[in-house]
Backbone atoms as SQL, in Angstrom:
CREATE TABLE atoms (id INTEGER PRIMARY KEY, chain TEXT, resi INTEGER, resn TEXT, atom TEXT, x REAL, y REAL, z REAL);
INSERT INTO atoms VALUES
  (1, 'A', 1, 'PHE', 'N', 88.177, 89.497, 111.734),
  (2, 'A', 1, 'PHE', 'CA', 87.330, 90.294, 112.600),
  (3, 'A', 1, 'PHE', 'C', 87.737, 91.766, 112.572),
  (4, 'A', 2, 'LEU', 'N', 89.032, 92.052, 112.731),
  (5, 'A', 2, 'LEU', 'CA', 89.479, 93.445, 112.740),
  (6, 'A', 2, 'LEU', 'C', 89.277, 94.130, 111.392),
  (7, 'A', 3, 'ARG', 'N', 89.545, 93.433, 110.310),
  (8, 'A', 3, 'ARG', 'CA', 89.355, 94.046, 108.986),
  (9, 'A', 3, 'ARG', 'C', 87.889, 94.375, 108.735),
  (10, 'A', 4, 'GLU', 'N', 87.017, 93.576, 109.279),
  (11, 'A', 4, 'GLU', 'CA', 85.587, 93.809, 109.081),
  (12, 'A', 4, 'GLU', 'C', 85.115, 95.053, 109.826),
  (13, 'A', 5, 'TYR', 'N', 85.607, 95.267, 111.028),
  (14, 'A', 5, 'TYR', 'CA', 85.115, 96.364, 111.859),
  (15, 'A', 5, 'TYR', 'C', 86.040, 97.580, 111.917),
  (16, 'A', 6, 'ALA', 'N', 87.331, 97.386, 111.717),
  (17, 'A', 6, 'ALA', 'CA', 88.272, 98.498, 111.851),
  (18, 'A', 6, 'ALA', 'C', 89.024, 98.794, 110.555),
  (19, 'A', 7, 'GLY', 'N', 88.680, 98.126, 109.487),
  (20, 'A', 7, 'GLY', 'CA', 89.371, 98.343, 108.223),
  (21, 'A', 7, 'GLY', 'C', 88.952, 99.647, 107.556),
  (22, 'A', 8, 'VAL', 'N', 89.726, 100.051, 106.579),
  (23, 'A', 8, 'VAL', 'CA', 89.434, 101.269, 105.824),
  (24, 'A', 8, 'VAL', 'C', 88.393, 100.924, 104.757),
  (25, 'A', 9, 'PRO', 'N', 87.296, 101.672, 104.699),
  (26, 'A', 9, 'PRO', 'CA', 86.288, 101.400, 103.663),
  (27, 'A', 9, 'PRO', 'C', 86.873, 101.607, 102.261),
  (28, 'A', 10, 'ASN', 'N', 86.306, 100.924, 101.287),
  (29, 'A', 10, 'ASN', 'CA', 86.822, 101.004, 99.915),
  (30, 'A', 10, 'ASN', 'C', 86.822, 102.427, 99.378),
  (31, 'A', 11, 'GLU', 'N', 85.823, 103.225, 99.719),
  (32, 'A', 11, 'GLU', 'CA', 85.754, 104.591, 99.199),
  (33, 'A', 11, 'GLU', 'C', 86.822, 105.498, 99.805),
  (34, 'A', 12, 'LYS', 'N', 87.466, 105.073, 100.892),
  (35, 'A', 12, 'LYS', 'CA', 88.510, 105.885, 101.528),
  (36, 'A', 12, 'LYS', 'C', 89.908, 105.308, 101.342),
  (37, 'A', 13, 'LYS', 'N', 90.032, 104.226, 100.610),
  (38, 'A', 13, 'LYS', 'CA', 91.352, 103.618, 100.400),
  (39, 'A', 13, 'LYS', 'C', 92.282, 104.539, 99.620),
  (40, 'A', 14, 'GLY', 'N', 91.739, 105.469, 98.860),
  (41, 'A', 14, 'GLY', 'CA', 92.563, 106.423, 98.126),
  (42, 'A', 14, 'GLY', 'C', 93.279, 107.399, 99.035),
  (43, 'A', 15, 'LEU', 'N', 92.836, 107.515, 100.283),
  (44, 'A', 15, 'LEU', 'CA', 93.465, 108.422, 101.239),
  (45, 'A', 15, 'LEU', 'C', 94.690, 107.811, 101.922),
  (46, 'A', 16, 'VAL', 'N', 94.915, 106.530, 101.735),
  (47, 'A', 16, 'VAL', 'CA', 96.041, 105.858, 102.387),
  (48, 'A', 16, 'VAL', 'C', 97.383, 106.468, 101.968),
  (49, 'A', 17, 'PRO', 'N', 97.643, 106.719, 100.675),
  (50, 'A', 17, 'PRO', 'CA', 98.919, 107.363, 100.321),
  (51, 'A', 17, 'PRO', 'C', 99.075, 108.745, 100.954),
  (52, 'A', 18, 'LEU', 'N', 98.002, 109.510, 101.017),
  (53, 'A', 18, 'LEU', 'CA', 98.062, 110.824, 101.655),
  (54, 'A', 18, 'LEU', 'C', 98.410, 110.683, 103.136),
  (55, 'A', 19, 'ALA', 'N', 97.845, 109.678, 103.782),
  (56, 'A', 19, 'ALA', 'CA', 98.150, 109.446, 105.195),
  (57, 'A', 19, 'ALA', 'C', 99.627, 109.115, 105.384),
  (58, 'A', 20, 'TRP', 'N', 100.200, 108.334, 104.472),
  (59, 'A', 20, 'TRP', 'CA', 101.628, 108.015, 104.561),
  (60, 'A', 20, 'TRP', 'C', 102.485, 109.256, 104.350),
  (61, 'A', 21, 'ILE', 'N', 102.093, 110.116, 103.417),
  (62, 'A', 21, 'ILE', 'CA', 102.844, 111.352, 103.173),
  (63, 'A', 21, 'ILE', 'C', 102.821, 112.235, 104.413),
  (64, 'A', 22, 'ILE', 'N', 101.660, 112.379, 105.019),
  (65, 'A', 22, 'ILE', 'CA', 101.539, 113.191, 106.235),
  (66, 'A', 22, 'ILE', 'C', 102.370, 112.590, 107.362),
  (67, 'A', 23, 'THR', 'N', 102.349, 111.268, 107.487),
  (68, 'A', 23, 'THR', 'CA', 103.125, 110.598, 108.533),
  (69, 'A', 23, 'THR', 'C', 104.623, 110.817, 108.334),
  (70, 'A', 24, 'LEU', 'N', 105.095, 110.661, 107.111),
  (71, 'A', 24, 'LEU', 'CA', 106.524, 110.867, 106.844),
  (72, 'A', 24, 'LEU', 'C', 106.927, 112.319, 107.056),
  (73, 'A', 25, 'ALA', 'N', 106.059, 113.255, 106.682),
  (74, 'A', 25, 'ALA', 'CA', 106.348, 114.676, 106.931),
  (75, 'A', 25, 'ALA', 'C', 106.418, 114.946, 108.425),
  (76, 'A', 26, 'TRP', 'N', 105.527, 114.318, 109.194),
  (77, 'A', 26, 'TRP', 'CA', 105.546, 114.503, 110.641),
  (78, 'A', 26, 'TRP', 'C', 106.851, 113.954, 111.223),
  (79, 'A', 27, 'PHE', 'N', 107.280, 112.781, 110.756),
  (80, 'A', 27, 'PHE', 'CA', 108.557, 112.237, 111.224),
  (81, 'A', 27, 'PHE', 'C', 109.699, 113.186, 110.890),
  (82, 'A', 28, 'PHE', 'N', 109.697, 113.758, 109.691),
  (83, 'A', 28, 'PHE', 'CA', 110.769, 114.664, 109.284),
  (84, 'A', 28, 'PHE', 'C', 110.807, 115.894, 110.177),
  (85, 'A', 29, 'PHE', 'N', 109.659, 116.518, 110.398),
  (86, 'A', 29, 'PHE', 'CA', 109.629, 117.754, 111.173),
  (87, 'A', 29, 'PHE', 'C', 109.535, 117.515, 112.678),
  (88, 'A', 30, 'GLY', 'N', 109.041, 116.359, 113.095),
  (89, 'A', 30, 'GLY', 'CA', 108.875, 116.091, 114.522),
  (90, 'A', 30, 'GLY', 'C', 110.120, 115.537, 115.187),
  (91, 'A', 31, 'ILE', 'N', 110.782, 114.588, 114.529),
  (92, 'A', 31, 'ILE', 'CA', 111.918, 113.938, 115.180),
  (93, 'A', 31, 'ILE', 'C', 113.151, 113.849, 114.286),
  (94, 'A', 32, 'GLY', 'N', 113.075, 114.360, 113.083),
  (95, 'A', 32, 'GLY', 'CA', 114.194, 114.250, 112.152),
  (96, 'A', 32, 'GLY', 'C', 114.923, 115.560, 111.955),
  (97, 'A', 33, 'PRO', 'N', 115.590, 115.693, 110.812),
  (98, 'A', 33, 'PRO', 'CA', 116.366, 116.908, 110.546),
  (99, 'A', 33, 'PRO', 'C', 115.501, 118.161, 110.462),
  (100, 'A', 34, 'GLY', 'N', 114.232, 118.007, 110.153),
  (101, 'A', 34, 'GLY', 'CA', 113.351, 119.169, 110.108),
  (102, 'A', 34, 'GLY', 'C', 113.193, 119.832, 111.460),
  (103, 'A', 35, 'ALA', 'N', 113.339, 119.058, 112.534),
  (104, 'A', 35, 'ALA', 'CA', 113.248, 119.632, 113.877),
  (105, 'A', 35, 'ALA', 'C', 114.417, 120.580, 114.126),
  (106, 'A', 36, 'VAL', 'N', 115.585, 120.225, 113.641),
  (107, 'A', 36, 'VAL', 'CA', 116.759, 121.083, 113.804),
  (108, 'A', 36, 'VAL', 'C', 116.625, 122.325, 112.933),
  (109, 'A', 37, 'ILE', 'N', 116.168, 122.143, 111.704),
  (110, 'A', 37, 'ILE', 'CA', 115.957, 123.281, 110.803),
  (111, 'A', 37, 'ILE', 'C', 114.899, 124.209, 111.387),
  (112, 'A', 38, 'GLY', 'N', 113.845, 123.637, 111.937),
  (113, 'A', 38, 'GLY', 'CA', 112.751, 124.430, 112.490),
  (114, 'A', 38, 'GLY', 'C', 113.145, 125.278, 113.679),
  (115, 'A', 39, 'ASN', 'N', 114.205, 124.906, 114.360),
  (116, 'A', 39, 'ASN', 'CA', 114.646, 125.692, 115.510),
  (117, 'A', 39, 'ASN', 'C', 115.151, 127.063, 115.105),
  (118, 'A', 40, 'THR', 'N', 115.634, 127.198, 113.887),
  (119, 'A', 40, 'THR', 'CA', 116.213, 128.476, 113.467),
  (120, 'A', 40, 'THR', 'C', 115.509, 129.100, 112.270),
  (121, 'A', 41, 'VAL', 'N', 114.434, 128.508, 111.776),
  (122, 'A', 41, 'VAL', 'CA', 113.786, 129.027, 110.577),
  (123, 'A', 41, 'VAL', 'C', 113.164, 130.406, 110.804),
  (124, 'A', 42, 'PHE', 'N', 112.708, 130.703, 112.003),
  (125, 'A', 42, 'PHE', 'CA', 112.114, 132.006, 112.301),
  (126, 'A', 42, 'PHE', 'C', 113.052, 132.897, 113.100),
  (127, 'A', 43, 'GLY', 'N', 114.325, 132.561, 113.142),
  (128, 'A', 43, 'GLY', 'CA', 115.318, 133.362, 113.850),
  (129, 'A', 43, 'GLY', 'C', 116.077, 132.527, 114.856),
  (130, 'A', 44, 'ASP', 'N', 117.215, 133.030, 115.266),
  (131, 'A', 44, 'ASP', 'CA', 118.052, 132.348, 116.251),
  (132, 'A', 44, 'ASP', 'C', 117.370, 132.395, 117.613),
  (133, 'A', 45, 'PRO', 'N', 117.111, 131.242, 118.237),
  (134, 'A', 45, 'PRO', 'CA', 116.416, 131.234, 119.525),
  (135, 'A', 45, 'PRO', 'C', 117.157, 131.995, 120.624),
  (136, 'A', 46, 'ASN', 'N', 118.474, 132.129, 120.494),
  (137, 'A', 46, 'ASN', 'CA', 119.263, 132.803, 121.521),
  (138, 'A', 46, 'ASN', 'C', 119.450, 134.294, 121.264),
  (139, 'A', 47, 'ASP', 'N', 118.940, 134.796, 120.143),
  (140, 'A', 47, 'ASP', 'CA', 119.113, 136.207, 119.791),
  (141, 'A', 47, 'ASP', 'C', 117.754, 136.830, 119.461),
  (142, 'A', 48, 'PRO', 'N', 117.106, 137.468, 120.438),
  (143, 'A', 48, 'PRO', 'CA', 115.770, 138.037, 120.209),
  (144, 'A', 48, 'PRO', 'C', 115.707, 139.043, 119.063),
  (145, 'A', 49, 'ALA', 'N', 116.814, 139.648, 118.699),
  (146, 'A', 49, 'ALA', 'CA', 116.808, 140.616, 117.602),
  (147, 'A', 49, 'ALA', 'C', 116.511, 139.950, 116.256),
  (148, 'A', 50, 'THR', 'N', 116.738, 138.641, 116.145),
  (149, 'A', 50, 'THR', 'CA', 116.515, 137.937, 114.878),
  (150, 'A', 50, 'THR', 'C', 115.162, 137.243, 114.806),
  (151, 'A', 51, 'TRP', 'N', 114.355, 137.311, 115.840),
  (152, 'A', 51, 'TRP', 'CA', 113.056, 136.634, 115.835),
  (153, 'A', 51, 'TRP', 'C', 112.149, 137.282, 114.807),
  (154, 'A', 52, 'LEU', 'N', 111.641, 136.509, 113.871),
  (155, 'A', 52, 'LEU', 'CA', 110.864, 137.020, 112.751),
  (156, 'A', 52, 'LEU', 'C', 109.576, 137.707, 113.194),
  (157, 'A', 53, 'PHE', 'N', 108.860, 137.113, 114.120),
  (158, 'A', 53, 'PHE', 'CA', 107.578, 137.670, 114.567),
  (159, 'A', 53, 'PHE', 'C', 107.666, 138.319, 115.942),
  (160, 'A', 54, 'GLY', 'N', 108.877, 138.502, 116.438),
  (161, 'A', 54, 'GLY', 'CA', 109.061, 139.097, 117.756),
  (162, 'A', 54, 'GLY', 'C', 108.840, 138.125, 118.897),
  (163, 'A', 55, 'ILE', 'N', 108.692, 136.839, 118.574),
  (164, 'A', 55, 'ILE', 'CA', 108.519, 135.801, 119.593),
  (165, 'A', 55, 'ILE', 'C', 109.438, 134.632, 119.238),
  (166, 'A', 56, 'PRO', 'N', 109.779, 133.791, 120.222),
  (167, 'A', 56, 'PRO', 'CA', 110.646, 132.640, 119.931),
  (168, 'A', 56, 'PRO', 'C', 110.017, 131.715, 118.886),
  (169, 'A', 57, 'SER', 'N', 110.854, 131.023, 118.136),
  (170, 'A', 57, 'SER', 'CA', 110.354, 130.176, 117.052),
  (171, 'A', 57, 'SER', 'C', 109.437, 129.072, 117.555),
  (172, 'A', 58, 'ILE', 'N', 109.666, 128.556, 118.752),
  (173, 'A', 58, 'ILE', 'CA', 108.799, 127.499, 119.268),
  (174, 'A', 58, 'ILE', 'C', 107.378, 128.016, 119.469),
  (175, 'A', 59, 'TRP', 'N', 107.231, 129.288, 119.806),
  (176, 'A', 59, 'TRP', 'CA', 105.893, 129.876, 119.958),
  (177, 'A', 59, 'TRP', 'C', 105.259, 130.107, 118.599),
  (178, 'A', 60, 'THR', 'N', 106.080, 130.376, 117.588),
  (179, 'A', 60, 'THR', 'CA', 105.567, 130.599, 116.238),
  (180, 'A', 60, 'THR', 'C', 104.958, 129.330, 115.672),
  (181, 'A', 61, 'TRP', 'N', 105.569, 128.197, 115.955),
  (182, 'A', 61, 'TRP', 'CA', 105.036, 126.930, 115.454),
  (183, 'A', 61, 'TRP', 'C', 103.686, 126.697, 116.047);
């Protein structure tokens, strides 16, 4: 029943690998080491002189 009504149509099955890539990237940047890297990629959050765009990195994201 679920596959009939909620399954992925055959013409969109090629998007499944892309969906997995996006999901894994989200895990990396959302809850993994990318979250730690992202805290300082646009400057040190505790030092306004290093902010790349003049705003905290969390606002830049």
